Amino acid sequence: MPYVVTRSCCADASCVLACPVNCIHPAPGEPGFATAEMLYVDPRTCVDCGACTTACPVDALKPHTKLGEGELPFLELNAGYYKENPHTDRTPMYVVPRQRAVPEGELSVAVVGAGPAGMFAADELLRHPGVRVTVHDRLPTPYGLARAGVAPDHQDTKQVTRLFRTIESQPGFTYRLGVEVGTNLTHTDLLREHHAVIYAVGAATDRRLGIEGEELRGSVSATDFVGWYNGHPDRAHDDHPLDTERAVVIGNGNVALDVARILTADPDTLARTDISDRALAALRASKVREVVLLGRRGPAQAAFTVPELLALSALKDVDVLVEGWPAGLDAEATEKTRLLARLAARAPAEGRRRIVLRFLTSPVRLIGDTSVRGLEITPTELHTDDGTVRARPTGDTETLETGLVLRSVGYRARPVPGLPFDEASATVPHERGRVEPGVYVAGWIKRGPTGFIGTNKTCAQETVASLLDDFAEGRLTAPARAVRTTTRALGLDAWRAIDRAEQEAGEAQGRPRVKFTDTESLYRAAEAVPAVRA
């Protein structure tokens, strides 16, 4: 009875360490680990001990006899990986990196950003006794996209926050929440107070389409839409036109799939999640029956991951259809194209909501006076340029009637005050995470908006190694003094008070939590403990 990985992983590698027969790959140190969508269990060598499922912090592993109907394809997916990657020359079991010798209290590091990248950076630092870490975030709550980006119907993915709770409980860890660097504190302030600063600020804005009509009402960033239904304080009180039968999402990455799923989900099912109450009420009144996802290129180039596509294809009350299959494309070329080919063969059921994955289609302009009434699109043809598959518009056009168009074509970082910035890549230039001795980057501001939650772990390891090398070689300047902020700063106890209050409110309704979606409510919940000024 082999165990099976059933979703994208957190890359914590606990399962790899726990496995007594080294049957989970790719492992840290092996090719492909840093960019893997997920890990895989080898069914031929798994001894059914269950050590992996006990170690996994996000419940991603299950025995194959307990897979639900929608999870059965993961059995084939795990086995299929080893047909293409036999791992006959498997590397030794993953070894935890050695601890560095840091005298107690001698290394103080500020981490800016409490999302996955920042939390993994803090974890890597705290593996070395004697290091002190202060994690800053402009919001009164930590965890970034793990709290406000993961879709509410993916509660299993949100369990990565268990890891973060363990990290924040370590000696030497401190929060400074509700503090914006650049407003309440400056870059110079942080360098005066700490030996080093790691910026893990993510990519907070979206990429633009650059087409006519993009500013019309009903033309919305998927980034903002996700923040709306997740109760992000910046977006929770937005309004979106859901009085249209068709919504169009431009893009076909994982975020696009999330948005399509939420727009077509049964509100009663969403009511059992931590979705924003305001968004839930709007979705109950929604008239959306069809969501069309547009991809400029073909099925083989789709940006979503196989685990997310499997989850989408398993929906029972929503039709998932495929349009725009390129002539001559080998449907069996990859696991992704095999899945899409099966979806393309499906016939729609009368009366169901539907999600349409439409390939080889590019947006031309949004139509409307003050609000979106339609989207003009054009078919595209594929051609290869220097080994890269690109899409070329054909010139023909048609119009999709819609009142809601969501652009989901990628995130973009903002410049960080006091740091260099590459406008083309929207990243801070660096060498292995080092901007200069004492200043470092991790996560999307370092590598661009690529990878998954777990990718940030490997990214953080590289950055922290550079920082510790600089410390060992005497390149870091000792702190001069503590700096006082110009606003209330919330610490770990305050965050735990907010967390506890949300979970208690959720328990009364049979939900994981009921989020506070405005800053005033969050601070009131934190008043159970005193605020700090530090």
Short mmCIF file of C-alpha atoms in Angstrom, two decimals:
data_model
loop_
_atom_site.label_atom_id
_atom_site.label_comp_id
_atom_site.label_asym_id
_atom_site.label_seq_id
_atom_site.Cartn_x
_atom_site.Cartn_y
_atom_site.Cartn_z
CA MET A 1 0.00 0.00 0.00
CA PRO A 2 2.23 2.89 -1.17
CA TYR A 3 1.76 6.39 0.15
CA VAL A 4 0.97 9.10 -2.40
CA VAL A 5 1.72 12.82 -2.58
CA THR A 6 -1.57 14.49 -3.45
CA ARG A 7 -0.75 18.17 -3.96
CA SER A 8 1.98 20.74 -4.38
CA CYS A 9 4.40 20.53 -1.48
CA CYS A 10 5.72 22.99 1.07
CA ALA A 11 9.32 21.86 0.31
CA ASP A 12 9.97 21.55 4.04
CA ALA A 13 11.63 18.17 3.24
CA SER A 14 10.42 16.67 6.54
CA CYS A 15 9.02 13.71 4.63
CA VAL A 16 12.37 13.10 2.93
CA LEU A 17 14.12 13.06 6.28
CA ALA A 18 11.48 10.77 7.80
CA CYS A 19 11.44 8.17 5.01
CA PRO A 20 13.61 5.19 6.07
CA VAL A 21 14.01 3.84 2.53
CA ASN A 22 14.75 7.07 0.63
CA CYS A 23 11.75 6.74 -1.69
CA ILE A 24 10.63 10.41 -1.88
CA HIS A 25 12.15 12.51 -4.66
CA PRO A 26 13.41 14.86 -5.89
CA ALA A 27 15.16 15.47 -2.57
CA PRO A 28 17.10 18.56 -1.50
CA GLY A 29 20.42 18.55 -3.32
CA GLU A 30 19.04 16.60 -6.28
CA PRO A 31 18.43 18.19 -9.69
CA GLY A 32 14.93 19.56 -9.96
CA PHE A 33 14.15 19.93 -6.24
CA ALA A 34 14.22 23.73 -6.25
CA THR A 35 11.77 23.99 -9.19
CA ALA A 36 9.61 20.88 -8.62
CA GLU A 37 5.84 21.36 -8.63
CA MET A 38 5.62 18.58 -6.06
CA LEU A 39 7.52 15.60 -4.65
CA TYR A 40 6.74 11.98 -5.53
CA VAL A 41 6.70 8.65 -3.67
CA ASP A 42 8.18 5.65 -5.47
CA PRO A 43 5.49 2.93 -5.18
CA ARG A 44 8.03 0.16 -5.82
CA THR A 45 10.16 0.95 -2.78
CA CYS A 46 7.63 2.47 -0.35
CA VAL A 47 7.34 0.13 2.67
CA ASP A 48 4.04 1.55 3.95
CA CYS A 49 5.48 2.72 7.27
CA GLY A 50 3.56 6.01 7.33
CA ALA A 51 6.54 8.00 8.61
CA CYS A 52 6.14 10.52 5.79
CA THR A 53 2.53 11.36 6.53
CA THR A 54 3.35 11.87 10.20
CA ALA A 55 6.17 14.24 9.30
CA CYS A 56 4.35 16.23 6.59
CA PRO A 57 3.17 19.59 7.99
CA VAL A 58 0.48 20.09 5.32
CA ASP A 59 -1.09 16.60 5.12
CA ALA A 60 -0.03 16.14 1.50
CA LEU A 61 0.59 12.39 1.80
CA LYS A 62 -2.02 9.64 1.99
CA PRO A 63 -2.09 5.84 1.66
CA HIS A 64 -3.44 4.93 -1.76
CA THR A 65 -6.43 3.11 -0.21
CA LYS A 66 -7.68 6.37 1.31
CA LEU A 67 -7.57 8.51 -1.82
CA GLY A 68 -10.82 10.19 -2.77
CA GLU A 69 -12.18 9.86 -6.28
CA GLY A 70 -10.67 13.18 -7.31
CA GLU A 71 -7.28 12.18 -5.87
CA LEU A 72 -6.90 8.85 -7.70
CA PRO A 73 -4.98 10.41 -10.62
CA PHE A 74 -2.20 11.28 -8.17
CA LEU A 75 -1.44 7.56 -7.81
CA GLU A 76 -0.55 7.38 -11.50
CA LEU A 77 1.21 10.74 -11.31
CA ASN A 78 3.53 9.58 -8.51
CA ALA A 79 4.34 6.30 -10.27
CA GLY A 80 4.77 8.03 -13.63
CA TYR A 81 7.49 10.29 -12.26
CA TYR A 82 9.72 7.27 -11.56
CA LYS A 83 9.19 5.86 -15.05
CA GLU A 84 10.82 9.01 -16.43
CA ASN A 85 13.18 9.56 -13.47
CA PRO A 86 14.23 6.13 -12.15
CA HIS A 87 16.60 7.53 -9.49
CA THR A 88 18.67 4.36 -9.63
CA ASP A 89 21.65 6.42 -8.50
CA ARG A 90 19.83 8.10 -5.66
CA THR A 91 21.75 10.55 -3.56
CA PRO A 92 22.22 9.86 0.15
CA MET A 93 19.47 10.88 2.54
CA TYR A 94 19.09 14.63 2.90
CA VAL A 95 21.44 15.99 5.53
CA VAL A 96 20.50 19.10 7.53
CA PRO A 97 23.00 21.91 6.80
CA ARG A 98 25.61 22.36 9.51
CA GLN A 99 25.09 24.95 12.19
CA ARG A 100 27.32 28.01 12.14
CA ALA A 101 29.14 29.15 15.26
CA VAL A 102 27.42 32.40 16.27
CA PRO A 103 28.10 33.75 19.79
CA GLU A 104 24.87 34.27 21.76
CA GLY A 105 23.21 37.55 20.81
CA GLU A 106 26.02 38.48 18.43
CA LEU A 107 24.03 38.49 15.18
CA SER A 108 20.83 40.49 14.82
CA VAL A 109 18.90 40.39 11.53
CA ALA A 110 15.81 42.29 10.39
CA VAL A 111 13.53 40.51 7.92
CA VAL A 112 11.13 42.77 6.03
CA GLY A 113 8.06 40.83 4.96
CA ALA A 114 6.24 38.14 7.00
CA GLY A 115 5.10 36.04 4.05
CA PRO A 116 6.51 32.61 3.16
CA ALA A 117 9.82 34.04 1.90
CA GLY A 118 10.35 36.02 5.10
CA MET A 119 9.30 33.16 7.38
CA PHE A 120 11.58 30.66 5.65
CA ALA A 121 14.43 33.17 5.86
CA ALA A 122 13.83 33.56 9.60
CA ASP A 123 13.77 29.78 9.97
CA GLU A 124 17.08 29.36 8.16
CA LEU A 125 18.68 32.02 10.37
CA LEU A 126 17.35 30.55 13.60
CA ARG A 127 18.84 27.15 12.81
CA HIS A 128 22.08 28.72 14.03
CA PRO A 129 21.97 29.30 17.81
CA GLY A 130 22.77 32.84 18.86
CA VAL A 131 20.97 34.58 15.98
CA ARG A 132 18.15 37.03 16.75
CA VAL A 133 15.54 37.79 14.06
CA THR A 134 12.94 40.53 13.98
CA VAL A 135 10.32 40.04 11.25
CA HIS A 136 8.56 43.21 10.07
CA ASP A 137 5.33 43.55 8.11
CA ARG A 138 3.14 46.52 7.31
CA LEU A 139 -0.01 44.50 8.10
CA PRO A 140 -1.04 43.55 11.67
CA THR A 141 -1.03 39.89 10.55
CA PRO A 142 1.79 37.72 9.17
CA TYR A 143 2.00 34.95 6.53
CA GLY A 144 1.45 37.09 3.40
CA LEU A 145 0.07 35.10 0.47
CA ALA A 146 -0.36 32.01 2.65
CA ARG A 147 -3.08 33.97 4.46
CA ALA A 148 -4.38 36.31 1.77
CA GLY A 149 -3.39 34.61 -1.50
CA VAL A 150 -4.21 30.90 -1.19
CA ALA A 151 -7.82 30.27 -2.25
CA PRO A 152 -10.24 29.62 0.63
CA ASP A 153 -11.27 26.25 -0.83
CA HIS A 154 -7.63 25.12 -0.55
CA GLN A 155 -7.52 24.82 3.23
CA ASP A 156 -5.03 21.96 2.95
CA THR A 157 -2.50 24.28 1.29
CA LYS A 158 -3.02 26.82 4.06
CA GLN A 159 -1.79 24.27 6.56
CA VAL A 160 1.71 25.46 5.70
CA THR A 161 0.97 28.09 8.37
CA ARG A 162 1.56 25.31 10.92
CA LEU A 163 5.20 25.48 9.87
CA PHE A 164 5.19 29.24 10.32
CA ARG A 165 3.73 28.91 13.84
CA THR A 166 6.60 26.61 14.73
CA ILE A 167 9.11 29.09 13.28
CA GLU A 168 7.69 32.07 15.17
CA SER A 169 7.82 30.09 18.45
CA GLN A 170 11.59 29.64 18.30
CA PRO A 171 13.89 31.46 20.76
CA GLY A 172 15.32 34.57 19.15
CA PHE A 173 12.24 35.29 17.00
CA THR A 174 10.39 38.63 17.31
CA TYR A 175 7.57 40.21 15.32
CA ARG A 176 7.15 43.88 14.57
CA LEU A 177 3.78 43.89 12.78
CA GLY A 178 1.79 46.89 11.57
CA VAL A 179 5.03 48.70 10.73
CA GLU A 180 5.78 49.84 7.19
CA VAL A 181 9.41 50.16 6.26
CA GLY A 182 9.80 53.39 4.30
CA THR A 183 7.04 55.10 6.32
CA ASN A 184 7.34 54.18 10.01
CA LEU A 185 10.95 53.00 9.72
CA THR A 186 13.62 53.69 7.12
CA HIS A 187 16.18 51.42 5.54
CA THR A 188 18.84 53.39 7.40
CA ASP A 189 17.02 52.81 10.70
CA LEU A 190 17.10 49.05 10.16
CA LEU A 191 20.81 49.06 9.36
CA ARG A 192 21.50 51.05 12.55
CA GLU A 193 19.56 48.56 14.63
CA HIS A 194 20.73 45.26 13.08
CA HIS A 195 23.79 43.67 11.55
CA ALA A 196 21.85 42.90 8.40
CA VAL A 197 18.48 43.28 6.68
CA ILE A 198 16.77 40.73 4.43
CA TYR A 199 14.04 42.15 2.21
CA ALA A 200 11.35 39.56 1.43
CA VAL A 201 8.66 41.97 0.31
CA GLY A 202 7.25 39.92 -2.56
CA ALA A 203 5.58 41.35 -5.65
CA ALA A 204 2.59 43.37 -4.55
CA THR A 205 1.26 44.66 -7.88
CA ASP A 206 0.09 43.00 -11.08
CA ARG A 207 1.36 43.22 -14.64
CA ARG A 208 -0.73 45.29 -17.02
CA LEU A 209 -2.13 44.17 -20.37
CA GLY A 210 -1.49 47.48 -22.11
CA ILE A 211 -4.69 47.34 -24.16
CA GLU A 212 -7.51 49.84 -24.76
CA GLY A 213 -10.25 49.90 -22.12
CA GLU A 214 -8.16 48.46 -19.31
CA GLU A 215 -9.31 51.24 -16.94
CA LEU A 216 -13.06 50.57 -17.40
CA ARG A 217 -15.15 49.46 -14.43
CA GLY A 218 -15.24 45.67 -14.51
CA SER A 219 -11.61 45.42 -15.62
CA VAL A 220 -9.97 44.04 -12.50
CA SER A 221 -6.59 42.75 -11.42
CA ALA A 222 -6.78 39.11 -10.31
CA THR A 223 -4.40 40.16 -7.53
CA ASP A 224 -7.04 42.55 -6.18
CA PHE A 225 -9.83 40.02 -6.70
CA VAL A 226 -7.96 37.39 -4.71
CA GLY A 227 -7.33 39.93 -1.94
CA TRP A 228 -11.07 40.72 -1.96
CA TYR A 229 -12.33 37.19 -1.42
CA ASN A 230 -9.53 36.46 1.08
CA GLY A 231 -10.35 39.49 3.21
CA HIS A 232 -7.07 41.39 2.71
CA PRO A 233 -7.52 44.73 4.56
CA ASP A 234 -6.48 46.68 1.43
CA ARG A 235 -9.11 45.00 -0.78
CA ALA A 236 -11.80 43.48 1.45
CA HIS A 237 -14.28 46.31 0.89
CA ASP A 238 -14.02 46.46 -2.89
CA ASP A 239 -17.07 45.87 -5.10
CA HIS A 240 -16.98 43.78 -8.27
CA PRO A 241 -19.67 43.49 -10.97
CA LEU A 242 -20.96 39.91 -10.63
CA ASP A 243 -24.24 40.68 -12.42
CA THR A 244 -22.90 39.19 -15.66
CA GLU A 245 -23.35 35.62 -16.90
CA ARG A 246 -19.81 35.37 -18.24
CA ALA A 247 -16.54 36.39 -16.63
CA VAL A 248 -13.24 36.29 -18.53
CA VAL A 249 -9.85 35.66 -16.96
CA ILE A 250 -6.84 36.61 -19.08
CA GLY A 251 -4.09 34.18 -18.16
CA ASN A 252 -3.97 30.51 -17.22
CA GLY A 253 -1.67 30.16 -14.22
CA ASN A 254 -2.65 28.77 -10.83
CA VAL A 255 -4.12 32.10 -9.72
CA ALA A 256 -6.36 32.16 -12.81
CA LEU A 257 -7.62 28.67 -11.92
CA ASP A 258 -8.26 29.78 -8.34
CA VAL A 259 -10.32 32.76 -9.49
CA ALA A 260 -12.35 30.61 -11.91
CA ARG A 261 -13.04 28.03 -9.20
CA ILE A 262 -14.22 30.61 -6.68
CA LEU A 263 -16.49 32.33 -9.22
CA THR A 264 -18.22 29.02 -10.05
CA ALA A 265 -18.18 27.37 -6.61
CA ASP A 266 -21.26 26.53 -4.58
CA PRO A 267 -21.55 29.37 -2.01
CA ASP A 268 -22.70 26.87 0.64
CA THR A 269 -19.39 25.05 0.21
CA LEU A 270 -17.44 28.30 0.43
CA ALA A 271 -19.38 29.16 3.59
CA ARG A 272 -17.43 26.40 5.36
CA THR A 273 -14.09 28.08 4.58
CA ASP A 274 -12.37 31.26 5.77
CA ILE A 275 -13.59 33.31 2.81
CA SER A 276 -14.43 36.95 3.53
CA ASP A 277 -18.03 37.35 4.66
CA ARG A 278 -18.48 40.30 2.33
CA ALA A 279 -17.22 38.31 -0.65
CA LEU A 280 -19.41 35.33 0.28
CA ALA A 281 -22.53 37.51 0.30
CA ALA A 282 -21.62 38.91 -3.14
CA LEU A 283 -20.98 35.43 -4.55
CA ARG A 284 -24.34 34.21 -3.26
CA ALA A 285 -25.98 36.91 -5.38
CA SER A 286 -23.67 36.38 -8.37
CA LYS A 287 -25.11 35.70 -11.84
CA VAL A 288 -21.86 34.31 -13.23
CA ARG A 289 -22.46 30.95 -14.94
CA GLU A 290 -19.38 30.70 -17.15
CA VAL A 291 -15.75 31.64 -16.68
CA VAL A 292 -13.48 31.65 -19.74
CA LEU A 293 -9.71 31.51 -19.21
CA LEU A 294 -7.70 32.85 -22.13
CA GLY A 295 -4.17 31.69 -22.92
CA ARG A 296 -2.14 33.23 -25.75
CA ARG A 297 -0.22 30.01 -26.31
CA GLY A 298 -1.25 26.36 -26.49
CA PRO A 299 -2.04 23.64 -23.94
CA ALA A 300 1.59 22.51 -23.75
CA GLN A 301 2.64 26.01 -22.59
CA ALA A 302 -0.13 26.49 -20.01
CA ALA A 303 1.24 28.05 -16.82
CA PHE A 304 -0.87 26.17 -14.27
CA THR A 305 0.62 23.16 -12.49
CA VAL A 306 -0.51 19.56 -12.85
CA PRO A 307 -1.76 19.31 -9.22
CA GLU A 308 -3.96 22.38 -9.73
CA LEU A 309 -5.31 21.04 -13.02
CA LEU A 310 -6.11 17.71 -11.36
CA ALA A 311 -8.02 19.51 -8.62
CA LEU A 312 -9.96 21.50 -11.23
CA SER A 313 -10.81 18.42 -13.29
CA ALA A 314 -12.18 16.70 -10.17
CA LEU A 315 -14.92 19.30 -9.62
CA LYS A 316 -18.28 17.51 -9.51
CA ASP A 317 -20.78 20.31 -10.04
CA VAL A 318 -18.86 22.41 -12.59
CA ASP A 319 -18.06 21.50 -16.21
CA VAL A 320 -14.40 22.01 -17.14
CA LEU A 321 -13.97 22.26 -20.92
CA VAL A 322 -11.07 22.90 -23.30
CA GLU A 323 -11.06 24.93 -26.51
CA GLY A 324 -8.22 25.76 -28.91
CA TRP A 325 -6.30 22.51 -29.32
CA PRO A 326 -3.43 23.10 -31.79
CA ALA A 327 -3.33 20.87 -34.84
CA GLY A 328 -0.57 18.31 -34.58
CA LEU A 329 -0.07 18.60 -30.81
CA ASP A 330 0.75 15.24 -29.24
CA ALA A 331 -1.87 14.77 -26.54
CA GLU A 332 0.35 12.23 -24.79
CA ALA A 333 3.44 14.45 -24.76
CA THR A 334 3.27 15.34 -21.05
CA GLU A 335 1.10 14.66 -18.02
CA LYS A 336 -0.39 18.13 -18.47
CA THR A 337 -1.38 17.60 -22.12
CA ARG A 338 -2.76 14.14 -21.30
CA LEU A 339 -5.05 15.66 -18.69
CA LEU A 340 -6.10 18.50 -20.97
CA ALA A 341 -6.84 16.06 -23.81
CA ARG A 342 -9.22 14.15 -21.55
CA LEU A 343 -10.95 17.39 -20.61
CA ALA A 344 -11.17 18.38 -24.29
CA ALA A 345 -13.09 15.16 -24.96
CA ARG A 346 -15.72 15.95 -22.33
CA ALA A 347 -19.24 16.94 -23.34
CA PRO A 348 -20.88 19.76 -21.35
CA ALA A 349 -23.84 18.97 -19.11
CA GLU A 350 -27.00 21.06 -19.41
CA GLY A 351 -27.54 23.62 -16.68
CA ARG A 352 -24.15 23.42 -14.99
CA ARG A 353 -21.78 26.27 -14.38
CA ARG A 354 -18.72 25.91 -16.56
CA ILE A 355 -15.05 26.80 -16.74
CA VAL A 356 -13.65 27.00 -20.27
CA LEU A 357 -9.88 26.76 -20.82
CA ARG A 358 -9.45 28.53 -24.15
CA PHE A 359 -6.01 28.41 -25.73
CA LEU A 360 -4.46 30.24 -28.70
CA THR A 361 -6.42 33.40 -27.93
CA SER A 362 -5.15 36.91 -27.23
CA PRO A 363 -7.03 39.99 -25.89
CA VAL A 364 -7.24 43.00 -28.21
CA ARG A 365 -9.31 45.60 -26.34
CA LEU A 366 -12.05 45.98 -23.75
CA ILE A 367 -15.32 47.41 -25.03
CA GLY A 368 -17.57 49.79 -23.10
CA ASP A 369 -18.27 53.42 -22.21
CA THR A 370 -17.72 53.53 -18.45
CA SER A 371 -18.03 49.79 -17.73
CA VAL A 372 -16.90 46.66 -19.54
CA ARG A 373 -19.51 45.24 -21.93
CA GLY A 374 -17.26 42.95 -23.91
CA LEU A 375 -13.77 41.81 -24.75
CA GLU A 376 -12.45 41.77 -28.30
CA ILE A 377 -10.13 38.82 -28.86
CA THR A 378 -8.08 37.37 -31.69
CA PRO A 379 -6.89 33.83 -32.42
CA THR A 380 -3.14 33.27 -32.32
CA GLU A 381 -0.73 30.98 -34.13
CA LEU A 382 2.35 29.44 -32.54
CA HIS A 383 5.85 29.90 -33.85
CA THR A 384 9.26 29.18 -32.38
CA ASP A 385 11.78 31.98 -31.89
CA ASP A 386 15.23 31.04 -30.57
CA GLY A 387 13.78 27.90 -28.99
CA THR A 388 10.91 29.77 -27.32
CA VAL A 389 7.31 29.11 -28.37
CA ARG A 390 5.54 32.41 -29.00
CA ALA A 391 2.02 33.36 -30.05
CA ARG A 392 1.34 35.56 -33.08
CA PRO A 393 -2.12 37.18 -33.57
CA THR A 394 -3.87 36.17 -36.79
CA GLY A 395 -5.68 39.46 -37.29
CA ASP A 396 -9.21 38.01 -37.14
CA THR A 397 -11.32 39.17 -34.19
CA GLU A 398 -14.46 38.27 -32.29
CA THR A 399 -16.14 39.72 -29.21
CA LEU A 400 -16.97 37.92 -25.99
CA GLU A 401 -19.86 39.53 -24.11
CA THR A 402 -18.90 40.04 -20.48
CA GLY A 403 -19.09 42.54 -17.68
CA LEU A 404 -16.07 41.28 -15.75
CA VAL A 405 -12.53 40.81 -17.08
CA LEU A 406 -9.77 39.78 -14.69
CA ARG A 407 -6.16 40.05 -15.77
CA SER A 408 -3.97 37.30 -14.34
CA VAL A 409 -0.76 37.62 -16.30
CA GLY A 410 1.70 37.78 -13.43
CA TYR A 411 2.80 39.80 -10.44
CA ARG A 412 5.25 42.67 -10.38
CA ALA A 413 7.37 43.96 -7.49
CA ARG A 414 7.67 47.60 -6.50
CA PRO A 415 11.02 49.31 -5.95
CA VAL A 416 12.32 49.11 -2.38
CA PRO A 417 13.34 52.53 -0.98
CA GLY A 418 17.11 52.64 -0.59
CA LEU A 419 17.81 49.62 -2.82
CA PRO A 420 18.73 49.37 -6.52
CA PHE A 421 15.94 48.13 -8.79
CA ASP A 422 15.89 46.52 -12.22
CA GLU A 423 12.79 47.84 -14.00
CA ALA A 424 12.91 45.16 -16.69
CA SER A 425 12.79 42.18 -14.33
CA ALA A 426 11.15 44.09 -11.42
CA THR A 427 13.72 42.64 -9.01
CA VAL A 428 16.55 43.93 -6.85
CA PRO A 429 19.95 43.08 -8.43
CA HIS A 430 21.91 40.69 -6.24
CA GLU A 431 24.49 37.92 -6.16
CA ARG A 432 23.17 34.80 -4.40
CA GLY A 433 20.81 37.03 -2.42
CA ARG A 434 23.47 39.60 -1.49
CA VAL A 435 22.76 43.17 -2.61
CA GLU A 436 25.79 44.35 -0.62
CA PRO A 437 27.23 43.17 2.69
CA GLY A 438 24.47 43.80 5.25
CA VAL A 439 21.63 44.02 2.70
CA TYR A 440 19.98 40.93 1.20
CA VAL A 441 16.87 39.81 -0.67
CA ALA A 442 14.75 36.65 -0.72
CA GLY A 443 11.59 35.52 -2.47
CA TRP A 444 9.95 37.25 -5.43
CA ILE A 445 11.81 40.55 -4.97
CA LYS A 446 14.96 38.45 -5.48
CA ARG A 447 14.04 36.02 -8.26
CA GLY A 448 10.81 37.40 -9.75
CA PRO A 449 7.28 35.98 -9.32
CA THR A 450 8.10 32.34 -10.01
CA GLY A 451 7.83 29.10 -8.09
CA PHE A 452 5.56 27.92 -5.32
CA ILE A 453 5.33 28.46 -1.56
CA GLY A 454 7.99 25.83 -0.98
CA THR A 455 10.37 27.35 -3.53
CA ASN A 456 11.02 30.08 -0.98
CA LYS A 457 12.78 27.61 1.30
CA THR A 458 15.62 26.88 -1.11
CA CYS A 459 15.75 30.57 -2.03
CA ALA A 460 16.08 31.53 1.65
CA GLN A 461 18.84 28.97 2.23
CA GLU A 462 20.97 30.59 -0.46
CA THR A 463 20.42 34.11 0.88
CA VAL A 464 21.09 33.17 4.49
CA ALA A 465 24.29 31.35 3.48
CA SER A 466 25.53 34.57 1.86
CA LEU A 467 24.62 36.57 4.98
CA LEU A 468 26.38 34.14 7.33
CA ASP A 469 29.46 34.11 5.09
CA ASP A 470 29.61 37.92 5.33
CA PHE A 471 29.22 37.77 9.12
CA ALA A 472 31.96 35.16 9.48
CA GLU A 473 34.33 37.25 7.35
CA GLY A 474 33.68 40.46 9.31
CA ARG A 475 31.86 42.35 6.55
CA LEU A 476 28.83 43.32 8.67
CA THR A 477 28.61 46.46 10.82
CA ALA A 478 27.57 46.03 14.44
CA PRO A 479 24.25 47.67 15.42
CA ALA A 480 24.48 51.16 16.91
CA ARG A 481 21.15 51.50 18.73
CA ALA A 482 17.52 50.46 18.84
CA VAL A 483 15.11 52.54 16.77
CA ARG A 484 11.62 53.54 17.88
CA THR A 485 8.81 53.27 15.36
CA THR A 486 6.25 56.00 14.70
CA THR A 487 3.29 53.62 15.01
CA ARG A 488 1.94 50.81 17.17
CA ALA A 489 3.97 47.69 16.60
CA LEU A 490 2.35 44.34 17.35
CA GLY A 491 4.39 41.43 18.60
CA LEU A 492 3.87 37.67 18.69
CA ASP A 493 1.42 37.76 21.61
CA ALA A 494 -0.73 40.32 19.80
CA TRP A 495 -0.77 38.18 16.63
CA ARG A 496 -1.73 35.13 18.69
CA ALA A 497 -4.60 37.10 20.22
CA ILE A 498 -5.87 37.96 16.71
CA ASP A 499 -5.39 34.37 15.56
CA ARG A 500 -7.25 33.01 18.59
CA ALA A 501 -10.15 35.45 18.19
CA GLU A 502 -10.58 34.59 14.49
CA GLN A 503 -10.51 30.85 15.19
CA GLU A 504 -13.01 31.15 18.04
CA ALA A 505 -15.37 33.11 15.79
CA GLY A 506 -14.94 30.44 13.12
CA GLU A 507 -15.57 27.58 15.54
CA ALA A 508 -18.98 29.06 16.39
CA GLN A 509 -19.90 28.86 12.68
CA GLY A 510 -18.22 25.56 11.78
CA ARG A 511 -15.45 27.33 9.87
CA PRO A 512 -11.63 27.35 10.20
CA ARG A 513 -11.77 31.03 11.14
CA VAL A 514 -13.69 34.25 10.51
CA LYS A 515 -11.17 36.84 9.39
CA PHE A 516 -11.07 40.40 10.58
CA THR A 517 -10.85 42.30 7.33
CA ASP A 518 -10.07 45.85 8.45
CA THR A 519 -7.19 47.26 10.44
CA GLU A 520 -9.36 48.61 13.28
CA SER A 521 -10.88 45.18 13.96
CA LEU A 522 -7.46 43.57 13.89
CA TYR A 523 -6.07 46.03 16.42
CA ARG A 524 -9.11 45.60 18.68
CA ALA A 525 -8.56 41.84 18.65
CA ALA A 526 -4.92 42.44 19.55
CA GLU A 527 -5.83 44.57 22.58
CA ALA A 528 -5.89 41.47 24.77
CA VAL A 529 -2.12 42.03 25.05
CA PRO A 530 -0.18 45.29 25.23
CA ALA A 531 1.27 46.73 22.05
CA VAL A 532 5.00 47.38 21.89
CA ARG A 533 7.13 50.27 20.72
CA ALA A 534 10.53 49.01 19.73
#
